[in-house]
Short mmCIF file of C-alpha atoms in Angstrom, two decimals:
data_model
loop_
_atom_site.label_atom_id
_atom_site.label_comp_id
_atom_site.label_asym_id
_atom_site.label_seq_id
_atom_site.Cartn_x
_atom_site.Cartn_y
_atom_site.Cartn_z
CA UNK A 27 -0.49 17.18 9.31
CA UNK A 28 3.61 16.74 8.22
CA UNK A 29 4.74 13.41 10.15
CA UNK A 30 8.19 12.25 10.75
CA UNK A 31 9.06 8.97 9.25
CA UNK A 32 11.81 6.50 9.57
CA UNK A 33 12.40 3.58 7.31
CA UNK A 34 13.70 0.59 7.89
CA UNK A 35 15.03 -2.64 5.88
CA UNK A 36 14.41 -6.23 7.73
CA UNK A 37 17.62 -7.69 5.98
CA UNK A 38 20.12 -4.58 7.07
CA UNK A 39 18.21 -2.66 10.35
CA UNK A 40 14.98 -3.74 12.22
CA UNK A 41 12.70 -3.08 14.63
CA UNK A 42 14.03 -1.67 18.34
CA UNK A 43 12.46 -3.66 21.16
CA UNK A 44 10.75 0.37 21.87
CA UNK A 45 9.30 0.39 18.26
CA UNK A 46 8.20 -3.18 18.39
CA UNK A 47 6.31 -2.28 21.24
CA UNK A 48 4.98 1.20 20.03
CA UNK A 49 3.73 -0.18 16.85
CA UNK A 50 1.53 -3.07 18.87
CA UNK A 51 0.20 -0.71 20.54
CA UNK A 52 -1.32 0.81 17.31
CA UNK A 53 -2.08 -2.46 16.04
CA UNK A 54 -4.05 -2.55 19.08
CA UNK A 55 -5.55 0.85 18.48
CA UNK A 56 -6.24 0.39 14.73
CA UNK A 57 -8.02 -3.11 14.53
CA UNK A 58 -10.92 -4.73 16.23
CA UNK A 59 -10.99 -8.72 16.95
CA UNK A 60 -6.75 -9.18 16.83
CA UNK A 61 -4.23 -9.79 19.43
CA UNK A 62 -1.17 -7.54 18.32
CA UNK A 63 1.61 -10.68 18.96
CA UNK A 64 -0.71 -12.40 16.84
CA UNK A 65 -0.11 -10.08 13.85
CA UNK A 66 3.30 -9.24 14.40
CA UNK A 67 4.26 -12.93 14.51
CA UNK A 68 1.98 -13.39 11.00
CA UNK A 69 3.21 -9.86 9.32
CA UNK A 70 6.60 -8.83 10.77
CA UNK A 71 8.22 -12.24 11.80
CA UNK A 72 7.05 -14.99 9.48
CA UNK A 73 9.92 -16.71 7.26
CA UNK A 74 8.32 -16.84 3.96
CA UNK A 75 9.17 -13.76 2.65
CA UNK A 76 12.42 -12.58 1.26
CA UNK A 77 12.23 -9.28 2.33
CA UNK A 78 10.55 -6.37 4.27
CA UNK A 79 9.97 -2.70 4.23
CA UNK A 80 9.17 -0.40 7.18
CA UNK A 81 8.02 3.07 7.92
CA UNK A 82 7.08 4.13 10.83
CA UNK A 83 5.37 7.38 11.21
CA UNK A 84 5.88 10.72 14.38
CA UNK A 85 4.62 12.66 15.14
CA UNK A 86 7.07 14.42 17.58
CA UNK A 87 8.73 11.45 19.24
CA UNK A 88 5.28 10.05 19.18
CA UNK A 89 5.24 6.91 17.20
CA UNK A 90 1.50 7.24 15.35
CA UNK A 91 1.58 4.69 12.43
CA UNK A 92 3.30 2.41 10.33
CA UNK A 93 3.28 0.62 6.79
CA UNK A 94 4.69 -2.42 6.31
CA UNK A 95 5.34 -3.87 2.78
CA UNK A 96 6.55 -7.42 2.67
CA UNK A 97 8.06 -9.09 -0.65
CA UNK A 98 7.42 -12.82 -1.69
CA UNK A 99 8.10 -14.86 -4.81
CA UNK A 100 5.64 -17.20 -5.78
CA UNK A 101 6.21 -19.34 -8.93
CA UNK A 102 7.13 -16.44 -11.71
CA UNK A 103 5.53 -13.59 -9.80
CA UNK A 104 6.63 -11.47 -6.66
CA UNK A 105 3.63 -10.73 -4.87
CA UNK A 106 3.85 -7.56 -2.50
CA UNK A 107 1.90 -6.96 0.21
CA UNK A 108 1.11 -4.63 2.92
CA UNK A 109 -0.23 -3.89 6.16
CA UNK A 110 -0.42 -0.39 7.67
CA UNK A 111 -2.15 1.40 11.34
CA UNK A 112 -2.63 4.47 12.56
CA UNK A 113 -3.99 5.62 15.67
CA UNK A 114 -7.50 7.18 14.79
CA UNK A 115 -6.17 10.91 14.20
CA UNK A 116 -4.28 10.48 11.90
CA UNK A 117 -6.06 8.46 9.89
CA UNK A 118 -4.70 9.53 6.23
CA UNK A 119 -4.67 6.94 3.31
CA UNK A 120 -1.88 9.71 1.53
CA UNK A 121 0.50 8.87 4.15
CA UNK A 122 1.11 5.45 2.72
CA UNK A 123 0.95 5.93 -0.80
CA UNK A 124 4.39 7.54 -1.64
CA UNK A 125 5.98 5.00 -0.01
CA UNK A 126 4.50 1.76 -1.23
CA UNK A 127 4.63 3.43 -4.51
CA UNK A 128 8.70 3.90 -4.33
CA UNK A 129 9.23 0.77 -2.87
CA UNK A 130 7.46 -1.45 -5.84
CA UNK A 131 9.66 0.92 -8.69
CA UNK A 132 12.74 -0.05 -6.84
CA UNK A 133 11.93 -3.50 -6.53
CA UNK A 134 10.42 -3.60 -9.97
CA UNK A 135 13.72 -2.10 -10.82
CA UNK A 136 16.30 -4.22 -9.33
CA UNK A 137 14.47 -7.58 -10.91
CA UNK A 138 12.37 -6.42 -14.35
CA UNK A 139 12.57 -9.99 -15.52
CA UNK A 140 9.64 -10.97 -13.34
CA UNK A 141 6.04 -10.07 -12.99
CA UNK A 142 5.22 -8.27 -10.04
CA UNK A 143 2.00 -7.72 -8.29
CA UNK A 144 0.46 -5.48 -5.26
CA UNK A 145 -1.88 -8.48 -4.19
CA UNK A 146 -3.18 -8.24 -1.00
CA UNK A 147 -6.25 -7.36 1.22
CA UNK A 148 -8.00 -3.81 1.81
CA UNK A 149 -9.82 -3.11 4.78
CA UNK A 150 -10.80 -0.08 4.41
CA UNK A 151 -13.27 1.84 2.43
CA UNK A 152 -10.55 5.12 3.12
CA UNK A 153 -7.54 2.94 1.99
CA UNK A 154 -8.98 1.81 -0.98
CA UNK A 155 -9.93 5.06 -1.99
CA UNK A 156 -6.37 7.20 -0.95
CA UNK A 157 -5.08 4.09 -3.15
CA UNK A 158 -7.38 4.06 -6.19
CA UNK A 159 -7.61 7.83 -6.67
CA UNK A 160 -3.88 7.87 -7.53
CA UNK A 161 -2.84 4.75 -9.05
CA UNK A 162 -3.03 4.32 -12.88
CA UNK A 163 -4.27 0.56 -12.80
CA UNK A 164 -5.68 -1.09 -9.79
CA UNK A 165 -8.50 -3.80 -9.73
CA UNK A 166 -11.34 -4.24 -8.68
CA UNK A 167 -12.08 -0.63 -9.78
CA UNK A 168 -15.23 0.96 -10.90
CA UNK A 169 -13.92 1.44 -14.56
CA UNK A 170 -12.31 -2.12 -14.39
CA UNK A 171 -12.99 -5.46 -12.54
CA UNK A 172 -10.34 -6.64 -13.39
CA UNK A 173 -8.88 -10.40 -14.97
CA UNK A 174 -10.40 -13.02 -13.58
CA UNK A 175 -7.65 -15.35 -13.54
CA UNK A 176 -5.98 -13.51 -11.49
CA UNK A 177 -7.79 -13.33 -8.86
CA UNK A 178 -8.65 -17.01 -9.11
CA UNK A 179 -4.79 -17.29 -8.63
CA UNK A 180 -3.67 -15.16 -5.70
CA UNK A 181 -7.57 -15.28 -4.03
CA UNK A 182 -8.08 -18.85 -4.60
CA UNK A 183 -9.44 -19.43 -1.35
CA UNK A 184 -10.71 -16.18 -1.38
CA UNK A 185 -14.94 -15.35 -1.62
CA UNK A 186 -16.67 -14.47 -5.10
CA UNK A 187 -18.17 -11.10 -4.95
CA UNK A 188 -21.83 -11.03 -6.76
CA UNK A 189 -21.56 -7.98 -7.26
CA UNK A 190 -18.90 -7.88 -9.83
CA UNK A 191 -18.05 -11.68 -10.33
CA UNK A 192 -14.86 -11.77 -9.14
CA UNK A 193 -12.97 -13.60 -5.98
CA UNK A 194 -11.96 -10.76 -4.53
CA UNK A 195 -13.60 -10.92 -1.13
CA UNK A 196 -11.49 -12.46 2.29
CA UNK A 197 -12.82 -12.99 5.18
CA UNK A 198 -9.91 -12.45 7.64
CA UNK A 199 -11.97 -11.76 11.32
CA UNK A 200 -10.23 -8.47 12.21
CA UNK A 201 -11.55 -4.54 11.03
CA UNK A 202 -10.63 -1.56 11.35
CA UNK A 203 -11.78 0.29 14.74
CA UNK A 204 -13.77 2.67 12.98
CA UNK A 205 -16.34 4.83 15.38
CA UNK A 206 -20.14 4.61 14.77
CA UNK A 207 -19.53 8.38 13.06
CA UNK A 208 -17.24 7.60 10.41
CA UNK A 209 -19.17 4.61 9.23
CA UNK A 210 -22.34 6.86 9.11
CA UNK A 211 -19.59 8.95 6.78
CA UNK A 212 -18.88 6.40 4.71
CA UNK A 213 -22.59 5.21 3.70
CA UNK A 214 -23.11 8.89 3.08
CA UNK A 215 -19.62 9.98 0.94
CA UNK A 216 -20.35 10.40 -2.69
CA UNK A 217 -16.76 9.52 -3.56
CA UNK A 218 -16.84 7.09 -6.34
CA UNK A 219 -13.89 4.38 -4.71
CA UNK A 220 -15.86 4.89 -1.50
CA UNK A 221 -19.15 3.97 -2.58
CA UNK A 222 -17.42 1.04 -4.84
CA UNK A 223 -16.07 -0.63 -2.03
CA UNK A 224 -18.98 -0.25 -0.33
CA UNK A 225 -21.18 -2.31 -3.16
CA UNK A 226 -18.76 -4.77 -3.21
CA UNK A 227 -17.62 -5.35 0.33
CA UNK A 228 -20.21 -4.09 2.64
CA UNK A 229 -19.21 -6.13 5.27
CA UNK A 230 -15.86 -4.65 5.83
CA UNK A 231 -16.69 -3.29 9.11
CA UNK A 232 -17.44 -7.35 10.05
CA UNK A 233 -14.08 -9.01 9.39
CA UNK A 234 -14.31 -9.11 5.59
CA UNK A 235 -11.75 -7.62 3.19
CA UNK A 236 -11.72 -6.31 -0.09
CA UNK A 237 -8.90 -8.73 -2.57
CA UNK A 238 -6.99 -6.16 -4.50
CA UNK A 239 -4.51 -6.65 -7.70
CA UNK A 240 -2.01 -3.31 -8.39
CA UNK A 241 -0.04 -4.55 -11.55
CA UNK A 242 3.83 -3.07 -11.01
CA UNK A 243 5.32 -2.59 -14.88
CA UNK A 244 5.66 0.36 -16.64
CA UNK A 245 2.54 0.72 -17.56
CA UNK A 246 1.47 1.15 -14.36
CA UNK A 247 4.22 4.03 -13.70
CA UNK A 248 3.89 6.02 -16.71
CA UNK A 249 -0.44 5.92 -15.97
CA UNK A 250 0.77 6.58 -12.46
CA UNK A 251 2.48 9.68 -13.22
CA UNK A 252 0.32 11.17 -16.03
CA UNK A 253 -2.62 10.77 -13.05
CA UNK A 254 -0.66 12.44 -10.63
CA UNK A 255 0.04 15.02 -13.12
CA UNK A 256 -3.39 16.36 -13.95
CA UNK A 257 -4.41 16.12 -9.91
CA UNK A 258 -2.22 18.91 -9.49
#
């Protein structure tokens, strides 16, 4: 399914009081155990950040989802994160990925003198998958845990996994509003990513996240591309 999209930039145009309003409503349709002011206040209002990326998703004049990448420095990284929600039909990781992936070159681009990181919470076993199936580097992963260290540094209150001995667990008391069907899916998918996630966060339908580190440097772009390349 083709969705419209508009973007938007918190530092030149925002959020309408209409589209603040349509996307709690998904909020409220995408996640179980969270009051939508709640997360807006955390994810779309706090101060900490220097800067903010929206797109909203249409279908028709419908709004249906969002993805919302924020931008923080810490020390002598800049740590991205995200948050995106869909109402349940249209439920595609691929809608976010182009995005996210365009907005970390640009920002990569427009400061190359510091390290930058995708560090931030998964909670979803569809997600992670629509994520790791076309990224070059991205940890945990089944052919890579990933460093240690940092994981001890951006998880550091985080939960150690004993599966793969890593903090990359969070407990955060929201998940997704998945329906008793497409959790029966997910225990039975043979996708690799799926049945990763899986092992290592099986409570991710309780309020417990998955931790995970997407390095932004060329490395990751030129891996990025050459994977892209022999998908198609």
């Amino acid at each position: 399914m083709k969705l419209q999209y508009k973007d938007l930039t918190q530092t030149r145009q925002w959020l309408t009081d209409d589209e603040r309003e349509a996307v709690s409503n998904v909020i409220s349709s995408s996640f179980v155990n969270v009051a939508a002011t709640a997360y807006l206040a955390k994810y779309f209002d706090s101060a900490e950040v220097f800067e903010r990326k929206l797109r909203l998703y249409f279908d028709a004049e419908r709004l249906v989802g969002y993805c919302l990448l924020t931008f923080t420095d810490e020390g002598a990284d800049t740590i991205i994160r995200a948050s995106a929600g869909f109402l349940p039909e249209y439920r595609k990781g691929g809608n976010t990925f182009q995005f996210s992936l365009a907005q970390s070159l640009k920002c990569w681009l427009r400061r190359p003198w510091r390290k930058l990181y995708y560090a931030d919470t998964m909670l979803s076993p569809a997600m992670y998958r629509a994520i790791a199936k076309n990224t070059g580097i991205i940890w945990p992963h089944p052919a890579d845990n990933g460093p240690v260290d940092l994981f001890e540094r951006f998880n550091h209150s985080g939960q150690l996994s004993q599966i793969i001995a890593t903090r990359c667990l969070v407990v955060v008391g929201r998940g997704s509003n998945y329906s008793v069907s497409e959790l029966a899916a997910f225990k039975a998918s043979d996708k690799p990513e799926i049945q990763y996630y899986q092992l290592v966060n099986p409570d991710f339908n309780h309020g417990m996240a998955l931790f995970v580190i997407i390095p932004i440097d060329l490395k990751q772009f030129v891996l990025t591309a050459l994977k892209q390349l022999r998908a198609k």
